[in-house]
Amino acid sequence: MSYQLLKGKRGIIFGALNPGSIAWKVAERAFEEGAVFTLTNTAVALRMGETSRLAEKLKCAVIEADATAMDDLHNLFIKSMEVLGGKIDFILHSIGMSPNVRKGRHYSDLDYHLFDKTLDISAISFHKMLQTARKMDAINEWGSVVALSYVAAQRTFYGYNDMADAKALLESIARSFGYIYGREKKVRINTVSQSPTTTTAGSGIKGFDRLLDFSERMSPLGNATADECAGYCITLFSDLTRKVTMQNLFHDGGFSSMGMSMRALQQYEKGMDDPFDKTRSQADEHFYD
Ligand SMILES: NC(=O)c1ccc[n+]([C@@H]2O[C@H](COP(=O)([O-])OP(=O)(O)OC[C@H]3O[C@@H](n4cnc5c(N)ncnc54)[C@H](O)[C@@H]3O)[C@@H](O)[C@H]2O)c1
């Protein structure tokens, strides 16, 4: 059902790689709600992914940009404003990638060159995007910018590796830039902390299936899907949430407020007859993964 919540609004959506991507669902929903927008992703993603298929369906332009490259970002804002016919009202930053995770590096044995890349791609790109937009005065007053985060920014999650540090930085950038951009131009900046979701980025996390099951059992409302995340992002882009800024907003079915649920405990108890693999010793290199 459409409420035309974004009628007359112009946007930029980063990160729609394939139909599983959260950004893909946000684009579909923004279209239904009456917005016009451009889609953007890296050259490799545009070659390997399905972004152009989405653009055809939603009749929007695709503009190539590496979100870590300032020139690309400048060009993205210029072209988007040209194609859409004016300044931007909303932006979705839906970008995450850890080369350390990809290469199977343990958190206690990070490659620092790759760590820099994780932070640059997954968090500093958010600052670069905001800094570029502000210098170009590319966002309308009361515009709304949302980046996607995960609860591992606040609490330690097995296997999330250096992405946890990237998400903590991302959320901090939302607060720090939210103050400046809010005071100056009434632009609001938030992060949405989403449940684990089966996507290309999500499936890269170690033990992802078990994490998905655990958080489903822990959350009173169950895990939030990518479609539901899209719905929440639309409300944040709309005029109905004009005074919400500098927040990390949990969209996780209640997971982040739970300590232990009966459903998770029952599952844990089932495993008590056959506890930890006794052959495993604390000397195992990754015992504390
Ligand atoms: N899937 C989950 O479980 C989950 C949970 C919470 C938060 N998130 C976050 O949601 C966001 C979207 O991830 P997703 O799960 O939809 O996976 P996804 O793999 O579909 O999306 C990640 C996107 O980042 C893009 N990207 C990577 N490097 C880039 C760069 N240098 N410049 C521009 N784009 C780049 C990729 O091309 C891809 O489109 C990420 O920030 C992710 O951390 C995901």
GROMACS .gro file of C-alpha atoms and ligand atoms in nm:
model
  333
    1MET     CA    1   0.000   0.000   0.000
    2SER     CA    2   0.134   0.342  -0.093
    3TYR     CA    3   0.089   0.655   0.120
    4GLN     CA    4   0.283   0.880  -0.121
    5LEU     CA    5   0.504   0.975   0.174
    6LEU     CA    6   0.790   1.078  -0.055
    7LYS     CA    7   0.592   1.252  -0.326
    8GLY     CA    8   0.799   1.536  -0.475
    9LYS     CA    9   1.121   1.423  -0.304
   10ARG     CA   10   1.453   1.356  -0.477
   11GLY     CA   11   1.701   1.102  -0.346
   12ILE     CA   12   2.025   0.909  -0.393
   13ILE     CA   13   2.038   0.541  -0.299
   14PHE     CA   14   2.378   0.376  -0.247
   15GLY     CA   15   2.426  -0.001  -0.235
   16ALA     CA   16   2.154  -0.182  -0.435
   17LEU     CA   17   2.354  -0.479  -0.565
   18ASN     CA   18   2.092  -0.750  -0.613
   19PRO     CA   19   1.731  -0.820  -0.510
   20GLY     CA   20   1.854  -0.934  -0.165
   21SER     CA   21   2.017  -0.597  -0.089
   22ILE     CA   22   1.845  -0.381   0.170
   23ALA     CA   23   1.901  -0.081  -0.062
   24TRP     CA   24   1.714  -0.265  -0.339
   25LYS     CA   25   1.406  -0.290  -0.117
   26VAL     CA   26   1.441   0.074  -0.012
   27ALA     CA   27   1.454   0.178  -0.380
   28GLU     CA   28   1.140  -0.022  -0.463
   29ARG     CA   29   0.958   0.125  -0.165
   30ALA     CA   30   1.074   0.483  -0.233
   31PHE     CA   31   0.946   0.446  -0.590
   32GLU     CA   32   0.606   0.328  -0.463
   33GLU     CA   33   0.596   0.623  -0.224
   34GLY     CA   34   0.636   0.870  -0.510
   35ALA     CA   35   1.007   0.964  -0.489
   36VAL     CA   36   1.246   1.015  -0.779
   37PHE     CA   37   1.607   0.913  -0.720
   38THR     CA   38   1.933   0.792  -0.868
   39LEU     CA   39   2.100   0.460  -0.787
   40THR     CA   40   2.472   0.437  -0.733
   41ASN     CA   41   2.733   0.168  -0.679
   42THR     CA   42   3.095   0.087  -0.769
   43ALA     CA   43   3.202  -0.004  -1.123
   44VAL     CA   44   3.260  -0.368  -1.019
   45ALA     CA   45   2.922  -0.393  -0.850
   46LEU     CA   46   2.751  -0.244  -1.154
   47ARG     CA   47   2.926  -0.499  -1.375
   48MET     CA   48   2.866  -0.803  -1.152
   49GLY     CA   49   2.536  -0.708  -0.987
   50GLU     CA   50   2.186  -0.640  -1.112
   51THR     CA   51   2.152  -0.267  -1.045
   52SER     CA   52   2.072  -0.182  -1.407
   53ARG     CA   53   1.778  -0.423  -1.402
   54LEU     CA   54   1.637  -0.237  -1.100
   55ALA     CA   55   1.698   0.100  -1.268
   56GLU     CA   56   1.504  -0.013  -1.576
   57LYS     CA   57   1.213  -0.126  -1.362
   58LEU     CA   58   1.204   0.194  -1.156
   59LYS     CA   59   1.293   0.419  -1.451
   60CYS     CA   60   1.584   0.586  -1.277
   61ALA     CA   61   1.944   0.672  -1.366
   62VAL     CA   62   2.244   0.475  -1.243
   63ILE     CA   63   2.557   0.677  -1.163
   64GLU     CA   64   2.881   0.493  -1.097
   65ALA     CA   65   3.067   0.600  -0.783
   66ASP     CA   66   3.314   0.449  -0.542
   67ALA     CA   67   3.192   0.597  -0.213
   68THR     CA   68   3.552   0.628  -0.089
   69ALA     CA   69   3.654   0.851  -0.385
   70MET     CA   70   3.585   1.223  -0.338
   71ASP     CA   71   3.583   1.296  -0.715
   72ASP     CA   72   3.326   1.023  -0.773
   73LEU     CA   73   3.107   1.162  -0.495
   74HIS     CA   74   3.129   1.515  -0.635
   75ASN     CA   75   3.032   1.387  -0.978
   76LEU     CA   76   2.749   1.181  -0.826
   77PHE     CA   77   2.590   1.486  -0.662
   78ILE     CA   78   2.630   1.702  -0.974
   79LYS     CA   79   2.477   1.438  -1.201
   80SER     CA   80   2.201   1.345  -0.959
   81MET     CA   81   2.089   1.706  -0.920
   82GLU     CA   82   2.101   1.744  -1.299
   83VAL     CA   83   1.898   1.429  -1.370
   84LEU     CA   84   1.648   1.486  -1.088
   85GLY     CA   85   1.612   1.859  -1.150
   86GLY     CA   86   1.715   2.003  -0.814
   87LYS     CA   87   1.870   1.952  -0.473
   88ILE     CA   88   1.848   1.622  -0.287
   89ASP     CA   89   1.595   1.545  -0.010
   90PHE     CA   90   1.709   1.202   0.105
   91ILE     CA   91   2.013   0.974   0.088
   92LEU     CA   92   2.054   0.609   0.183
   93HIS     CA   93   2.407   0.492   0.268
   94SER     CA   94   2.381   0.112   0.247
   95ILE     CA   95   2.747   0.019   0.213
   96GLY     CA   96   2.954  -0.232   0.402
   97MET     CA   97   3.257  -0.444   0.325
   98SER     CA   98   3.550  -0.585   0.520
   99PRO     CA   99   3.846  -0.720   0.323
  100ASN     CA  100   3.971  -0.875   0.650
  101VAL     CA  101   3.649  -1.078   0.677
  102ARG     CA  102   3.672  -1.171   0.310
  103LYS     CA  103   4.025  -1.298   0.356
  104GLY     CA  104   3.938  -1.484   0.677
  105ARG     CA  105   4.168  -1.275   0.899
  106HIS     CA  106   4.100  -1.319   1.268
  107TYR     CA  107   4.023  -1.004   1.473
  108SER     CA  108   4.339  -1.059   1.678
  109ASP     CA  109   4.543  -1.083   1.359
  110LEU     CA  110   4.410  -0.803   1.139
  111ASP     CA  111   4.595  -0.679   0.836
  112TYR     CA  112   4.605  -0.303   0.906
  113HIS     CA  113   4.605  -0.204   0.543
  114LEU     CA  114   4.281  -0.403   0.504
  115PHE     CA  115   4.149  -0.259   0.832
  116ASP     CA  116   4.195   0.092   0.685
  117LYS     CA  117   3.990  -0.024   0.387
  118THR     CA  118   3.713  -0.165   0.606
  119LEU     CA  119   3.684   0.168   0.787
  120ASP     CA  120   3.710   0.373   0.467
  121ILE     CA  121   3.445   0.176   0.278
  122SER     CA  122   3.204   0.107   0.563
  123ALA     CA  123   3.224   0.426   0.771
  124ILE     CA  124   3.448   0.708   0.644
  125SER     CA  125   3.262   0.697   0.310
  126PHE     CA  126   2.964   0.828   0.510
  127HIS     CA  127   3.166   1.128   0.623
  128LYS     CA  128   3.302   1.181   0.270
  129MET     CA  129   2.950   1.175   0.129
  130LEU     CA  130   2.821   1.423   0.388
  131GLN     CA  131   3.123   1.653   0.354
  132THR     CA  132   3.085   1.658  -0.025
  133ALA     CA  133   2.711   1.726  -0.006
  134ARG     CA  134   2.759   2.007   0.247
  135LYS     CA  135   3.033   2.181   0.050
  136MET     CA  136   2.816   2.165  -0.261
  137ASP     CA  137   2.505   2.264  -0.064
  138ALA     CA  138   2.342   1.967  -0.236
  139ILE     CA  139   2.081   1.875   0.028
  140ASN     CA  140   1.756   2.067   0.078
  141GLU     CA  141   1.654   2.198   0.419
  142TRP     CA  142   1.484   1.924   0.623
  143GLY     CA  143   1.660   1.664   0.407
  144SER     CA  144   1.719   1.322   0.563
  145VAL     CA  145   2.025   1.099   0.547
  146VAL     CA  146   2.021   0.739   0.672
  147ALA     CA  147   2.304   0.486   0.702
  148LEU     CA  148   2.259   0.121   0.796
  149SER     CA  149   2.428  -0.015   1.106
  150TYR     CA  150   2.435  -0.322   1.330
  151VAL     CA  151   2.419  -0.378   1.709
  152ALA     CA  152   2.780  -0.505   1.706
  153ALA     CA  153   2.866  -0.133   1.727
  154GLN     CA  154   2.759  -0.144   2.094
  155ARG     CA  155   2.809  -0.505   2.196
  156THR     CA  156   3.050  -0.778   2.097
  157PHE     CA  157   2.925  -1.035   1.848
  158TYR     CA  158   3.114  -1.349   1.760
  159GLY     CA  159   3.259  -1.330   1.411
  160TYR     CA  160   3.162  -0.969   1.325
  161ASN     CA  161   3.529  -0.882   1.327
  162ASP     CA  162   3.648  -0.533   1.224
  163MET     CA  163   3.302  -0.445   1.092
  164ALA     CA  164   3.206  -0.382   1.457
  165ASP     CA  165   3.462  -0.101   1.473
  166ALA     CA  166   3.342   0.035   1.140
  167LYS     CA  167   2.981   0.045   1.261
  168ALA     CA  168   3.082   0.223   1.586
  169LEU     CA  169   3.257   0.487   1.375
  170LEU     CA  170   2.961   0.512   1.136
  171GLU     CA  171   2.720   0.582   1.422
  172SER     CA  172   2.955   0.841   1.569
  173ILE     CA  173   2.979   1.020   1.234
  174ALA     CA  174   2.598   1.037   1.222
  175ARG     CA  175   2.600   1.219   1.558
  176SER     CA  176   2.893   1.450   1.488
  177PHE     CA  177   2.779   1.552   1.140
  178GLY     CA  178   2.415   1.554   1.249
  179TYR     CA  179   2.495   1.838   1.488
  180ILE     CA  180   2.664   2.052   1.222
  181TYR     CA  181   2.427   1.985   0.934
  182GLY     CA  182   2.122   2.007   1.158
  183ARG     CA  183   2.212   2.346   1.303
  184GLU     CA  184   2.308   2.488   0.965
  185LYS     CA  185   2.052   2.343   0.725
  186LYS     CA  186   1.808   2.137   0.928
  187VAL     CA  187   1.942   1.824   0.759
  188ARG     CA  188   1.883   1.520   0.979
  189ILE     CA  189   2.125   1.229   0.998
  190ASN     CA  190   2.050   0.892   1.155
  191THR     CA  191   2.163   0.532   1.150
  192VAL     CA  192   1.924   0.237   1.146
  193SER     CA  193   2.055  -0.066   1.333
  194GLN     CA  194   1.902  -0.356   1.145
  195SER     CA  195   1.851  -0.724   1.240
  196PRO     CA  196   2.076  -0.976   1.068
  197THR     CA  197   1.939  -1.009   0.714
  198THR     CA  198   2.024  -1.260   0.444
  199THR     CA  199   2.209  -1.051   0.183
  200THR     CA  200   2.547  -1.071   0.009
  201ALA     CA  201   2.715  -0.863   0.285
  202GLY     CA  202   2.523  -1.038   0.567
  203SER     CA  203   2.612  -1.388   0.454
  204GLY     CA  204   2.983  -1.299   0.477
  205ILE     CA  205   2.960  -1.293   0.859
  206LYS     CA  206   3.103  -1.599   1.032
  207GLY     CA  207   2.828  -1.832   1.162
  208PHE     CA  208   2.560  -1.618   0.997
  209ASP     CA  209   2.285  -1.885   0.991
  210ARG     CA  210   2.319  -1.948   1.364
  211LEU     CA  211   2.327  -1.574   1.434
  212LEU     CA  212   2.005  -1.536   1.235
  213ASP     CA  213   1.841  -1.818   1.433
  214PHE     CA  214   1.965  -1.686   1.768
  215SER     CA  215   1.841  -1.332   1.711
  216GLU     CA  216   1.508  -1.466   1.580
  217ARG     CA  217   1.464  -1.657   1.908
  218MET     CA  218   1.575  -1.358   2.117
  219SER     CA  219   1.357  -1.094   1.950
  220PRO     CA  220   0.996  -1.076   2.074
  221LEU     CA  221   0.883  -0.959   1.730
  222GLY     CA  222   1.128  -1.179   1.538
  223ASN     CA  223   1.402  -1.054   1.306
  224ALA     CA  224   1.317  -0.753   1.089
  225THR     CA  225   1.327  -0.834   0.717
  226ALA     CA  226   1.485  -0.620   0.446
  227ASP     CA  227   1.135  -0.516   0.331
  228GLU     CA  228   1.049  -0.403   0.682
  229CYS     CA  229   1.378  -0.214   0.702
  230ALA     CA  230   1.284  -0.037   0.379
  231GLY     CA  231   0.953   0.069   0.531
  232TYR     CA  232   1.131   0.216   0.833
  233CYS     CA  233   1.380   0.404   0.614
  234ILE     CA  234   1.090   0.555   0.418
  235THR     CA  235   0.940   0.696   0.738
  236LEU     CA  236   1.278   0.854   0.818
  237PHE     CA  237   1.296   1.012   0.472
  238SER     CA  238   0.940   1.143   0.507
  239ASP     CA  239   0.825   1.468   0.668
  240LEU     CA  240   0.668   1.269   0.953
  241THR     CA  241   1.003   1.235   1.134
  242ARG     CA  242   1.143   1.586   1.095
  243LYS     CA  243   1.277   1.622   1.446
  244VAL     CA  244   1.454   1.286   1.458
  245THR     CA  245   1.827   1.332   1.417
  246MET     CA  246   2.167   1.211   1.548
  247GLN     CA  247   2.007   0.883   1.656
  248ASN     CA  248   2.099   0.521   1.621
  249LEU     CA  249   1.756   0.366   1.576
  250PHE     CA  250   1.718  -0.005   1.643
  251HIS     CA  251   1.506  -0.186   1.389
  252ASP     CA  252   1.547  -0.536   1.525
  253GLY     CA  253   1.220  -0.673   1.664
  254GLY     CA  254   1.331  -0.585   2.019
  255PHE     CA  255   1.658  -0.781   2.013
  256SER     CA  256   1.875  -0.500   2.148
  257SER     CA  257   1.667  -0.468   2.468
  258MET     CA  258   1.669  -0.841   2.549
  259GLY     CA  259   1.897  -1.028   2.787
  260MET     CA  260   1.763  -1.380   2.744
  261SER     CA  261   1.438  -1.515   2.601
  262MET     CA  262   1.262  -1.843   2.674
  263ARG     CA  263   1.291  -1.954   2.312
  264ALA     CA  264   1.668  -1.899   2.310
  265LEU     CA  265   1.709  -2.063   2.651
  266GLN     CA  266   1.511  -2.370   2.541
  267GLN     CA  267   1.735  -2.410   2.241
  268TYR     CA  268   2.043  -2.371   2.459
  269GLU     CA  269   1.913  -2.634   2.703
  270LYS     CA  270   1.873  -2.884   2.419
  271GLY     CA  271   2.243  -2.854   2.363
  272MET     CA  272   2.328  -2.911   2.733
  273ASP     CA  273   2.330  -3.293   2.696
  274ASP     CA  274   2.598  -3.260   2.437
  275PRO     CA  275   2.786  -2.953   2.552
  276PHE     CA  276   3.097  -2.801   2.404
  277ASP     CA  277   3.303  -3.025   2.189
  278LYS     CA  278   3.523  -3.181   2.458
  279THR     CA  279   3.801  -3.244   2.212
  280ARG     CA  280   3.842  -2.869   2.181
  281SER     CA  281   4.099  -2.712   2.407
  282GLN     CA  282   4.146  -2.352   2.510
  283ALA     CA  283   4.473  -2.367   2.331
  284ASP     CA  284   4.280  -2.373   2.003
  285GLU     CA  285   4.379  -2.064   1.817
  286HIS     CA  286   4.027  -1.934   1.767
  287PHE     CA  287   3.869  -2.056   2.090
  288TYR     CA  288   3.756  -1.704   2.177
  289ASP     CA  289   3.639  -1.609   1.826
  290LIG     N1  290   2.269  -0.802   0.602
  290LIG     C1  291   2.274  -0.783   0.734
  290LIG     O1  292   2.266  -0.875   0.815
  290LIG     C2  293   2.287  -0.641   0.785
  290LIG     C3  294   2.248  -0.612   0.918
  290LIG     C4  295   2.267  -0.483   0.965
  290LIG     C5  296   2.320  -0.386   0.883
  290LIG     N2  297   2.356  -0.418   0.754
  290LIG     C6  298   2.417  -0.313   0.670
  290LIG     O2  299   2.331  -0.286   0.561
  290LIG     C7  300   2.410  -0.227   0.457
  290LIG     C8  301   2.377  -0.294   0.324
  290LIG     O3  302   2.422  -0.426   0.322
  290LIG     P1  303   2.337  -0.547   0.263
  290LIG     O4  304   2.320  -0.644   0.375
  290LIG     O5  305   2.217  -0.498   0.191
  290LIG     O6  306   2.439  -0.618   0.164
  290LIG     P2  307   2.478  -0.588   0.010
  290LIG     O7  308   2.600  -0.669  -0.012
  290LIG     O8  309   2.362  -0.615  -0.076
  290LIG     O9  310   2.513  -0.433   0.007
  290LIG     C9  311   2.643  -0.380   0.032
  290LIG    C10  312   2.668  -0.279  -0.077
  290LIG    O10  313   2.787  -0.205  -0.051
  290LIG    C11  314   2.840  -0.173  -0.181
  290LIG     N3  315   2.977  -0.126  -0.174
  290LIG    C12  316   3.087  -0.195  -0.132
  290LIG     N4  317   3.197  -0.117  -0.144
  290LIG    C13  318   3.155   0.003  -0.192
  290LIG    C14  319   3.221   0.125  -0.226
  290LIG     N5  320   3.354   0.139  -0.212
  290LIG     N6  321   3.147   0.227  -0.276
  290LIG    C15  322   3.012   0.214  -0.293
  290LIG     N7  323   2.945   0.101  -0.261
  290LIG    C16  324   3.016  -0.002  -0.211
  290LIG    C17  325   2.828  -0.307  -0.253
  290LIG    O11  326   2.849  -0.297  -0.392
  290LIG    C18  327   2.686  -0.345  -0.216
  290LIG    O12  328   2.593  -0.292  -0.306
  290LIG    C19  329   2.555  -0.241   0.502
  290LIG    O13  330   2.597  -0.121   0.564
  290LIG    C20  331   2.547  -0.352   0.604
  290LIG    O14  332   2.655  -0.351   0.695
  290LIG    C21  333   2.339  -0.542   0.705
   0.00000   0.00000   0.00000
